[in-house]
XYZ file of C-alpha atoms in Angstrom:
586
model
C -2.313 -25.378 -21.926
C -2.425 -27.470 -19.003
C -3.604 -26.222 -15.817
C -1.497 -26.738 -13.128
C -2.455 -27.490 -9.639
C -0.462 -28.045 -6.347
C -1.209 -29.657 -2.883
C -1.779 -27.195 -0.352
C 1.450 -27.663 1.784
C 0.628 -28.611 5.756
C 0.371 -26.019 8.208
C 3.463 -25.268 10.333
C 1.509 -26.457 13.377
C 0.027 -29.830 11.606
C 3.598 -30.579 10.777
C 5.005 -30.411 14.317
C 2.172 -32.418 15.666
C 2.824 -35.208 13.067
C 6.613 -34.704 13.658
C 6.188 -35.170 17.487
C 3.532 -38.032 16.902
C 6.109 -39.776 14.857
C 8.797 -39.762 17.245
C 7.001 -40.285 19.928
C 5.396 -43.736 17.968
C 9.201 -44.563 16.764
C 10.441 -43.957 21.071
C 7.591 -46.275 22.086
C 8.845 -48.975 19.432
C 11.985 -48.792 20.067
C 12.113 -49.000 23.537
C 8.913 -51.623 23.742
C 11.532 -53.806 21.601
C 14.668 -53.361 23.313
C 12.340 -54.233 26.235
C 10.969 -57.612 24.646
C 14.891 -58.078 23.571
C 16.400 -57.799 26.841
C 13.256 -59.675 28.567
C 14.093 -62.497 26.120
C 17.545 -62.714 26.622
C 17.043 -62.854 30.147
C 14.755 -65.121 30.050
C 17.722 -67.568 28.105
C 20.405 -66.623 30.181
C 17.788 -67.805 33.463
C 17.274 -71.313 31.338
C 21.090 -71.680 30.564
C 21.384 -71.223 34.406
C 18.292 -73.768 35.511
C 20.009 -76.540 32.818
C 23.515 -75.707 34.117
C 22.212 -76.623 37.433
C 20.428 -79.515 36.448
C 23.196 -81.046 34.608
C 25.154 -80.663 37.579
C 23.476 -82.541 39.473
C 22.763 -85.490 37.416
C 26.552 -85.316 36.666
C 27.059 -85.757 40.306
C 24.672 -88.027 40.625
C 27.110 -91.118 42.231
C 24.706 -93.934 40.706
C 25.367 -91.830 37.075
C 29.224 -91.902 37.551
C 29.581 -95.499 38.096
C 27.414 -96.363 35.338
C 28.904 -94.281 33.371
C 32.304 -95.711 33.967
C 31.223 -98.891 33.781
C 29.909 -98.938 30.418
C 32.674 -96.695 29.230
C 34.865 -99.552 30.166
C 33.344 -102.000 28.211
C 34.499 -102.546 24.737
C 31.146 -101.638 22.838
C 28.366 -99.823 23.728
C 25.282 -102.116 24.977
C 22.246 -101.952 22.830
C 19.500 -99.553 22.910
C 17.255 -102.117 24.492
C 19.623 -102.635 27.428
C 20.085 -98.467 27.358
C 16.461 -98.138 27.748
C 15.894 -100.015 30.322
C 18.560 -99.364 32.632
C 19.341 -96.810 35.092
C 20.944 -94.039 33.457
C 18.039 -93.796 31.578
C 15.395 -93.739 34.049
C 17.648 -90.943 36.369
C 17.490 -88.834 32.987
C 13.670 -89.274 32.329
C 13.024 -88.721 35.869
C 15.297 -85.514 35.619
C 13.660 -84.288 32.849
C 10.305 -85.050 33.840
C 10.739 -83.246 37.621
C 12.007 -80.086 36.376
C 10.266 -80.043 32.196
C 13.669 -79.916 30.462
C 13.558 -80.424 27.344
C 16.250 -82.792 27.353
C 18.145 -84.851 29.836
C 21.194 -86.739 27.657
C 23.962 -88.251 29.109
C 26.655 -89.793 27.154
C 30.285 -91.601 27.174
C 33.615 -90.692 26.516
C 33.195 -90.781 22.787
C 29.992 -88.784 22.650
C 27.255 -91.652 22.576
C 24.322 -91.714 23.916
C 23.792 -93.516 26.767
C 20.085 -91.789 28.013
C 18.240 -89.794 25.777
C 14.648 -88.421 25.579
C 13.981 -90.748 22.110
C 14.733 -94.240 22.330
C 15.669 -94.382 19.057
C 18.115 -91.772 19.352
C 19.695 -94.352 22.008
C 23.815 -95.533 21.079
C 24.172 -92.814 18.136
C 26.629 -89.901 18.812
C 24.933 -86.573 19.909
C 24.018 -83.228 17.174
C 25.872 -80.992 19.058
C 29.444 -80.747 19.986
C 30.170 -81.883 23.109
C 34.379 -81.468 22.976
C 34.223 -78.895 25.465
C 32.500 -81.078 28.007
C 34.657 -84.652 27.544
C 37.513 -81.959 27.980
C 36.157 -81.237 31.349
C 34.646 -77.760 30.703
C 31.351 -77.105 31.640
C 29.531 -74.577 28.800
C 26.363 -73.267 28.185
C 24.922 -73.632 24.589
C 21.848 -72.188 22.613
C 21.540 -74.209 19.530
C 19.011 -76.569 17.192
C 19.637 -79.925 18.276
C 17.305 -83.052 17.096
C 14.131 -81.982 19.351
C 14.424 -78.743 18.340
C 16.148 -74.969 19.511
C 17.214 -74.981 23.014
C 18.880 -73.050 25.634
C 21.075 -75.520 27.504
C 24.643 -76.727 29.592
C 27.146 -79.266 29.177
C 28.799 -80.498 32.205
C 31.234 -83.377 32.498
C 30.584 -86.856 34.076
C 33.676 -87.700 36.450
C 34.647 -91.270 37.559
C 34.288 -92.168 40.984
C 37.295 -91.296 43.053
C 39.571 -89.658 39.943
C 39.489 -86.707 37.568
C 38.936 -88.555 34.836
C 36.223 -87.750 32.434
C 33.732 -90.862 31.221
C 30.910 -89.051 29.921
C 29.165 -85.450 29.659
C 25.565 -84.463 30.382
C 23.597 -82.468 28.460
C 20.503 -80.741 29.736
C 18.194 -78.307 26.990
C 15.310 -76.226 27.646
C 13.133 -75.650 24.598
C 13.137 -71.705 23.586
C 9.304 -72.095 22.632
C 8.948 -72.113 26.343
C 10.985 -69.104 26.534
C 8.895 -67.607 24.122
C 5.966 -68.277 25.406
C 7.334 -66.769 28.731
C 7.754 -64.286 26.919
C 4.197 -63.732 25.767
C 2.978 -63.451 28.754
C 5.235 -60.831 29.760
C 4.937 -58.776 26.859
C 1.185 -57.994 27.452
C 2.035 -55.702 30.515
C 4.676 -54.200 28.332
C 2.392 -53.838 25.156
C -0.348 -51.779 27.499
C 2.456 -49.561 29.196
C 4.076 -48.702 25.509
C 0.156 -48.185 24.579
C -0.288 -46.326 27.353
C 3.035 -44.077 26.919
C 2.086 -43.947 23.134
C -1.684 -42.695 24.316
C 0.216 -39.915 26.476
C 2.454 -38.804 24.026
C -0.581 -38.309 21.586
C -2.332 -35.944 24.132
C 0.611 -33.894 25.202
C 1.602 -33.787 21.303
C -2.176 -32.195 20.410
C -2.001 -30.335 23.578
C 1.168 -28.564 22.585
C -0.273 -28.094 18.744
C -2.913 -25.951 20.625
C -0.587 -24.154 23.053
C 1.758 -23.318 20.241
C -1.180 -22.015 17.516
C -2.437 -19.973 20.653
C 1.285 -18.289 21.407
C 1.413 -17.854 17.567
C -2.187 -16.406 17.167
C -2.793 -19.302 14.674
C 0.211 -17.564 12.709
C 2.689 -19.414 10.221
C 6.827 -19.408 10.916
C 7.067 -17.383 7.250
C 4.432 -14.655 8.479
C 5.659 -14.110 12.328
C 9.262 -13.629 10.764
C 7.164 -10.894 8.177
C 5.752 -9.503 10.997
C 8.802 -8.960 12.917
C 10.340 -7.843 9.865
C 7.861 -5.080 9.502
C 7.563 -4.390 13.012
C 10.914 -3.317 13.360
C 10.746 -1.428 10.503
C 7.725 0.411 11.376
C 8.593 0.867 14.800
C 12.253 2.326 14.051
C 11.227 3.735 11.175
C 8.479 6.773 12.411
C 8.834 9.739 14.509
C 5.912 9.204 16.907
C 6.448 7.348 19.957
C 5.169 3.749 20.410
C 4.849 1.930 23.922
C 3.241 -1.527 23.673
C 1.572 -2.725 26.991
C 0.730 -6.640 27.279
C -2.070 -8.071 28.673
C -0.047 -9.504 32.259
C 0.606 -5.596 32.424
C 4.174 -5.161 31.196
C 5.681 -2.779 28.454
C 6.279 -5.330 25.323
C 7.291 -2.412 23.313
C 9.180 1.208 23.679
C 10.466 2.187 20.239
C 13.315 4.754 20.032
C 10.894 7.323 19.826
C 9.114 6.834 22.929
C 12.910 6.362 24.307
C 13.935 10.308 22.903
C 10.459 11.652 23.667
C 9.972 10.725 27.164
C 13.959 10.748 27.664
C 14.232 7.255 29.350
C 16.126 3.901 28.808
C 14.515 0.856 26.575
C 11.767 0.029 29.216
C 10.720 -3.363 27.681
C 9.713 -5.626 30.598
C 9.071 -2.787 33.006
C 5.391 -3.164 34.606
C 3.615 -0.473 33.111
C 2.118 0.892 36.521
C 5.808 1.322 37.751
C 7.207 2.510 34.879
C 8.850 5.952 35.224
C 6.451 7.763 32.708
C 4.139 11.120 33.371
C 1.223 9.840 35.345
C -1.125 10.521 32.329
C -0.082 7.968 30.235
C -0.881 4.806 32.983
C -4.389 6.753 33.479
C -4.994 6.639 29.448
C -4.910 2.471 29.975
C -7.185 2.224 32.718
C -10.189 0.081 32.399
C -12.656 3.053 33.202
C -10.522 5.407 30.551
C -12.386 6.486 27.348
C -10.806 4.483 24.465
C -9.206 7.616 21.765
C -9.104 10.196 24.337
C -5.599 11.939 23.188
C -3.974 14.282 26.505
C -1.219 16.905 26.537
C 1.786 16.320 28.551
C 5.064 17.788 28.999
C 7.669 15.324 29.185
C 11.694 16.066 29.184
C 10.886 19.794 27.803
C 8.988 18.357 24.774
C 4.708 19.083 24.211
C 3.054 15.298 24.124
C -0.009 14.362 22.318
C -0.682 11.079 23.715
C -3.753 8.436 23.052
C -4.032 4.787 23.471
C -6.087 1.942 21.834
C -6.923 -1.298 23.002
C -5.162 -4.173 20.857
C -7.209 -7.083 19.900
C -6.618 -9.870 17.878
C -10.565 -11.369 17.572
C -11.783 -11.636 20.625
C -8.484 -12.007 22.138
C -7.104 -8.847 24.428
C -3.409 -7.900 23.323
C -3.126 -5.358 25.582
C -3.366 -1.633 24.886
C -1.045 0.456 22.559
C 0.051 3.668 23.612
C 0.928 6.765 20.912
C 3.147 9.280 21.772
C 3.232 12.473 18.923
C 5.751 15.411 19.710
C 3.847 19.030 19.586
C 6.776 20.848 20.719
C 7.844 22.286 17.291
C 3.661 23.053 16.502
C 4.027 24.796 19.370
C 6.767 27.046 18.728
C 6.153 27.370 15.034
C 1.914 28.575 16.894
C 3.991 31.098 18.983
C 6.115 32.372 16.372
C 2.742 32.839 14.373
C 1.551 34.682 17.354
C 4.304 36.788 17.990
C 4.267 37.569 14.037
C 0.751 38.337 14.412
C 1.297 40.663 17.150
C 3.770 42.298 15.135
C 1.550 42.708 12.129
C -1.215 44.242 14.249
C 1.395 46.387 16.042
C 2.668 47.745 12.865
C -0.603 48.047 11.724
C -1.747 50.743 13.777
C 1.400 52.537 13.382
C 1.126 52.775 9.755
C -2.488 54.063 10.709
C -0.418 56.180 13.341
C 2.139 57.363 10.888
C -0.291 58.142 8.068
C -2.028 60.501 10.332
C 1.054 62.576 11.146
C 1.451 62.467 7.092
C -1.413 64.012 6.969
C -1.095 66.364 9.909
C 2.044 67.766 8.038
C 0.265 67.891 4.442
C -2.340 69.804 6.309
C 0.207 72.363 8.281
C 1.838 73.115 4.358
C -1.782 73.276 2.400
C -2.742 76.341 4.551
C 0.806 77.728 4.597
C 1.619 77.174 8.532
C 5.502 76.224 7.695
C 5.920 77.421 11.262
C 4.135 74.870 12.728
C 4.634 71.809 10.270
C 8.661 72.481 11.695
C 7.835 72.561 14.958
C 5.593 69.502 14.294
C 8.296 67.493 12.865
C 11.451 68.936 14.829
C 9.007 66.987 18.263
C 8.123 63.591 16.018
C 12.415 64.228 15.556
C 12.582 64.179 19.135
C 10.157 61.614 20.160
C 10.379 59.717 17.175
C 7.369 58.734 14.547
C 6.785 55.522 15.665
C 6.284 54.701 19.387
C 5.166 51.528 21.065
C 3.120 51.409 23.950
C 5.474 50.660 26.485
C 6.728 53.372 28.714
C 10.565 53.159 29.152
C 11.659 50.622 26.588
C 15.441 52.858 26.182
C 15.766 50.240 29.314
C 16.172 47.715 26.914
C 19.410 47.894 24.864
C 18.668 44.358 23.364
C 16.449 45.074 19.821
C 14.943 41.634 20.026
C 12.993 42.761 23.469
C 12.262 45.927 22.854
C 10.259 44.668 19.303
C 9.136 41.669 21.290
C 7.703 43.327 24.748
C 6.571 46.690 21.930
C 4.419 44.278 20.473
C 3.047 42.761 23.146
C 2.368 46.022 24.854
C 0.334 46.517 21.496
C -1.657 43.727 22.133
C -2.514 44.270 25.725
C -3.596 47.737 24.980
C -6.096 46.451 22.493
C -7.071 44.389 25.167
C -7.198 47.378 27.821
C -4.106 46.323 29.887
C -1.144 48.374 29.960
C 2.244 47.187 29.856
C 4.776 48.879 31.485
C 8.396 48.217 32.287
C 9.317 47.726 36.321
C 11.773 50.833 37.670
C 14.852 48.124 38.344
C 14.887 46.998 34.652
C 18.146 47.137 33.310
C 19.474 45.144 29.932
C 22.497 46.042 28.404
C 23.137 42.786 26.704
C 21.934 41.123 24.162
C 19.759 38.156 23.836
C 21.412 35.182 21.946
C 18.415 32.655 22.731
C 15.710 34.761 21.549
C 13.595 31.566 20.910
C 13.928 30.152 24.803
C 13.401 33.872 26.108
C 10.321 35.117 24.235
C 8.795 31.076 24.905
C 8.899 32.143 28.581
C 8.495 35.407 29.113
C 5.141 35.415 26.275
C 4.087 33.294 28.221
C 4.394 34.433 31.259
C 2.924 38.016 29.911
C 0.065 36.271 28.015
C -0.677 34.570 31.598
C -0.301 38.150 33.549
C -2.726 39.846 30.587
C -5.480 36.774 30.833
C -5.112 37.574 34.769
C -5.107 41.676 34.632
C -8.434 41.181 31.822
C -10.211 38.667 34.201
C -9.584 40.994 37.805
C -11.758 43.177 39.500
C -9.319 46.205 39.546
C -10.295 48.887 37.950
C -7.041 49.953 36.635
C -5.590 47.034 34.414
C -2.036 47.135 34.380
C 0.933 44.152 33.844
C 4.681 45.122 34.664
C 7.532 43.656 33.979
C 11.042 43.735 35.077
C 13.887 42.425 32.976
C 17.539 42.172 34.358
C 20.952 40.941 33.042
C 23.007 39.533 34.995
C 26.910 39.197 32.911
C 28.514 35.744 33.058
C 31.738 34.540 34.344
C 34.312 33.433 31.657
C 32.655 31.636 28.939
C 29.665 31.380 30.427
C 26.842 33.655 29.002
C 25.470 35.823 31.135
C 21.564 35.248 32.883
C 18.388 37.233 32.401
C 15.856 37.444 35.136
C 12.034 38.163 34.440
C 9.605 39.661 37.042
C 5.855 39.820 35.845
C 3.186 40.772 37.925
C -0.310 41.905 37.133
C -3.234 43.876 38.373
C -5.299 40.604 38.857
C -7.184 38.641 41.833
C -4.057 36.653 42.462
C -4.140 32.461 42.160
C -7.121 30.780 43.819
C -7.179 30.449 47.027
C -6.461 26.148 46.329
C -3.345 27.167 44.927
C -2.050 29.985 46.735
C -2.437 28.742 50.298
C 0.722 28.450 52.231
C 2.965 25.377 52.209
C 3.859 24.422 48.359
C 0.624 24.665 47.490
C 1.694 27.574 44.514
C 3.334 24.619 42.987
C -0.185 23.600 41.882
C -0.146 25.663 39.094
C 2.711 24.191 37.176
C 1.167 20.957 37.087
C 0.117 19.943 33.385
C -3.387 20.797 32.762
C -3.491 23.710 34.884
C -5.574 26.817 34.053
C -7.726 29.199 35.244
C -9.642 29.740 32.236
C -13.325 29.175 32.461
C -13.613 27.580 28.572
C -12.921 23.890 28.682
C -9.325 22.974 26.839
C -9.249 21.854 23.666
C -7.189 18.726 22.723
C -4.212 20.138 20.688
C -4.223 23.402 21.590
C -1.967 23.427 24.360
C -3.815 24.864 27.058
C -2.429 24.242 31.221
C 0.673 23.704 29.413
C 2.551 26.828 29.511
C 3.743 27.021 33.023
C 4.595 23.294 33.030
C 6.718 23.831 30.049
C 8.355 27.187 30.962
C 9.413 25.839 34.200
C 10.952 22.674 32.202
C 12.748 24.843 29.976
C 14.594 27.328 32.434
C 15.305 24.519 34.635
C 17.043 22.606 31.689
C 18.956 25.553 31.609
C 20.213 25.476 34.878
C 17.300 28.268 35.886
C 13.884 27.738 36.958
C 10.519 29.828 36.986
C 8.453 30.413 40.420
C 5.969 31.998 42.162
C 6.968 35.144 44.311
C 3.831 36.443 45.306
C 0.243 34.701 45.113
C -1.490 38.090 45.171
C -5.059 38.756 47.008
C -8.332 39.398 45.657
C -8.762 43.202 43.961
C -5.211 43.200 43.359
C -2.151 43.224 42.594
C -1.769 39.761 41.243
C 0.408 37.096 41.470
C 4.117 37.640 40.816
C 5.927 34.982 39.084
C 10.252 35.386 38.632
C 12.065 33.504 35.883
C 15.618 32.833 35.790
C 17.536 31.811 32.496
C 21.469 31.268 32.799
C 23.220 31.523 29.184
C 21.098 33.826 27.695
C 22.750 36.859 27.253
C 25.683 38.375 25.788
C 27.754 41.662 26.080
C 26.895 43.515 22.791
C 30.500 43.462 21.546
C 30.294 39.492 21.913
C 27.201 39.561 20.039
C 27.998 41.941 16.966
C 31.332 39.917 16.799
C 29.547 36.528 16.405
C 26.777 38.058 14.026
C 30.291 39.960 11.678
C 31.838 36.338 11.703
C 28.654 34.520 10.718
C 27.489 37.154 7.628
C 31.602 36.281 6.765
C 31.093 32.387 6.909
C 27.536 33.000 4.745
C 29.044 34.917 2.509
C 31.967 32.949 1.552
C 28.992 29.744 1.222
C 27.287 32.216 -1.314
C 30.558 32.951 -3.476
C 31.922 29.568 -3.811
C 28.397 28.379 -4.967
């Protein structure tokens, strides 16, 4: 079989710079020979003009006129001997030979010659028409006549005294003189089209190299690829993408980055004034560590941001910035906490409950009935399970009472007790569990870390929960006081002024082990204080606290958080309904 084998077609930019050479080389020809056109048509009309001049004036000429007349009285025309040496001839000659016509010829009535450059041309009738002229016209003429193409006139010969026409004169200048007026002129032309043609080559390879630079040496087919896939790559993931040039400006700011960071499409925006957490400017920075990836809080959301510098060769793109939501990791870690808090809470109860098992089998092996009654009439009483959390009857919510049980179970492995304040009061019921436990774990987590790390002797965290019902359809607000048996903030932080605000900046913390990428650490308090005040609410410091204790007090407030229970149990009756009618029509 054959083998078939193709040309390799011309590159995109080779193309346009043999395009542009093209027309520029077809511009300079074109106009070079309009140029030489017009040049030599002016340079006719100017000899038309000169011989229309001349011929005037030999026609006016008052030696010409009477001779004129006189022979075109006669009844023949002398002969060419007597023509030659008279004076019509010699005023034509001398015409012709002051000014380098190419022809002087003067004729009668009829059209003969009476003067004429060629003796032997003498008494015959002239080549060229010369009707116009015996009419009395005067005309300008390019034609061939006997000596050749000329540009010329034709002016009548008037009798002395009258109107009446005797002769014409006829006065030619040769076009080869034209031409070579023309030669001369068209060297200046010929260098400035060379010249132009020169000029137009440079700026032509000049704009080849501009253009493969713009393109990065890219062809038309695989920049529209490119764009194809960029937009699909960009619009198609969940991560954030922010492209920053090389002048300095955002190039790119996918829809991600635009939901993330909760701002318009900033393309075009310089990236140092661009309305973005401060962290993200600082990961482009010349001194920054290339891969570093930082936490943020941004618009209530966890951020895992990095950035890598963009090169094409040894060309600098810019920098491209990634932007990856932690804000679900971060609930679904808590969640895992809280589960594992409950685990290890009803862990030691089962260990708790086995042991009053046992009490009782003990009590009935040795025959005490007595007691084993009065053993279980008090767990009756006091119940066989009991958190450590004095108090939690406060709570009439079920959600908060498992929630703070378990967390007073933690802190007492820890050696911190929990204990509820004397002003709480709930007698709602949660109905954003997820939003309440995010800040008040936190918050507790915070006051244990703090109680665990003080010098007090007695390690203690309280906390104070109230409910607050709403007006009409609004739900009603729950307000958290922790405090702590801690050292208080640092001194930095908790000197007058604002300065408490310090420690809900991202990336505060207190602990002494350095933060690990990912694992959310100077976060909480940031993100707490974004999430009540999304809410309408907002989380604060009350009370830095002092050295040996008590510890700082922080309040939280969270509008539309609570419900009456009657509210509650309704919505929970109406959604089992709605579930269960799913369930029977599948």
């Amino acid at each position: 079989m054959p083998r078939l084998t193709g040309r390799t077609p011309l590159r995109f930019s080779t193309q346009t710079l043999l395009l542009q050479l093209g027309v520029v080389a077809l511009v300079v020809l074109l106009t070079s020979a309009v140029h030489g056109w017009l040049t030599y048509d002016r340079l006719g009309r100017e000899a038309e003009n000169q011989a229309l001049t001349l011929a005037r004036t030999v026609a006016s000429d008052p030696e010409v006129r009477a001779e004129v007349q006189q022979i075109s009285a006669q009844p023949g025309t002398p002969p060419a001997a007597e023509l030659l040496a008279g004076p019509l001839m010699a005023a034509a000659e001398g015409a012709r030979t002051r000014t380098g016509a190419l022809f002087v010829v003067i004729t009668d009535e009829t059209g003969l010659r009476l003067a004429h450059p060629d003796p032997e041309r003498l008494g015959e009738r002239v080549s060229t028409d010369p009707t116009e002229a015996l009419a009395g016209r005067e005309v300008t003429t390019r034609n061939t006549g006997t000596l050749g193409p000329s540009a010329g006139a034709k002016v009548p010969v008037f009798a002395p005294g009258s109107d009446a026409v005797v002769g014409e004169v006829s006065v030619g200048y040769s076009t080869e003189s034209i031409s070579q007026s023309l030669s001369r002129d068209i060297v200046p032309i010929a260098l400035i089209a060379a010249g132009a043609l020169l000029v137009g080559v440079l700026a032509s390879f000049l704009l080849r190299s501009r253009l493969q630079r713009l393109t990065l040496g890219l062809e038309p087919e695989e920049i529209s690829t490119l764009v194809h896939d960029q937009v699909a790559v960009l619009q198609g993931v969940d991560d954030g993408v922010i492209g920053v040039a090389a002048d300095g400006r955002i190039s790119v700011f996918n829809s991600a980055a635009q939901r993330l960071l909760g701002q318009p499409d900033l393309t075009g925006t310089p990236w140092a004034e661009a309305p973005v957490p401060a962290q993200l400017p600082a990961l482009t920075r010349a001194d920054a560590a290339e891969g570093d990836a930082v936490e943020l809080v941004a618009d209530g959301r966890v951020l895992v941001a990095s950035a890598r510098k963009a090169l094409h060769g040894r060309e600098d793109l810019g920098w491209v910035v990634m932007l990856r939501d932690r804000t679900e990791l971060q609930q679904l870690t808590r969640q895992l906490d809280a589960v594992g808090t409950m685990s290890t809470a009803l862990r030691a109860q089962r260990h708790e409950f086995a042991n009053q098992l046992h009490t009782i089998a003990g009590f009935m092996s040795i025959g005490q009935h007595q007691q084993a009654r009065d053993y279980l009439a008090r767990l009756a009483a006091t119940g066989p399970l009991k958190f450590p959390v004095d108090q939690a009857e406060l709570l009439q919510d079920p959600y908060l009472q498992a929630f703070l049980g378990a967390k007073g179970v933690e802190a007492d492995e820890r050696g911190v007790t929990l204990r509820l304040g004397p002003e709480t009061l709930v007698r709602g019921q949660v109905t954003e569990p997820q939003e309440v436990t995010t800040v008040l774990g936190n918050l507790i987590d915070n006051a244990v870390n703090a109680a665990v790390a003080g010098s007090a002797p007695e390690r203690w965290v309280e906390v104070e929960v109230l409910d607050e019902p709403g007006t009409g359809t609004a739900g009603g607000t729950l307000l958290i006081v922790v405090g702590d048996s801690g050292d208080g903030l640092p001194a930095a932080e908790a000197g007058g002024g604002g300065g408490a605000e310090a420690v809900f900046a991202e990336g505060f913390t207190t602990s002494e082990r350095p933060a690990r990428a990912g694992a959310g650490q100077g976060l909480g308090l940031a993100l707490v204080r974004q999430l009540a005040r999304r809410r309408g609410g907002d989380v604060k410091v009350l009370d830095a606290g002092s050295a040996g204790g008590p510890g700082a007090v922080f309040m939280a407030t969270l509008p539309g958080t609570t419900a009456p229970p009657g509210e509650t149990k309704a919505s929970e009756t109406k959604a089992n309904e709605r579930d269960n009618e799913r369930d029977n029509d599948v």
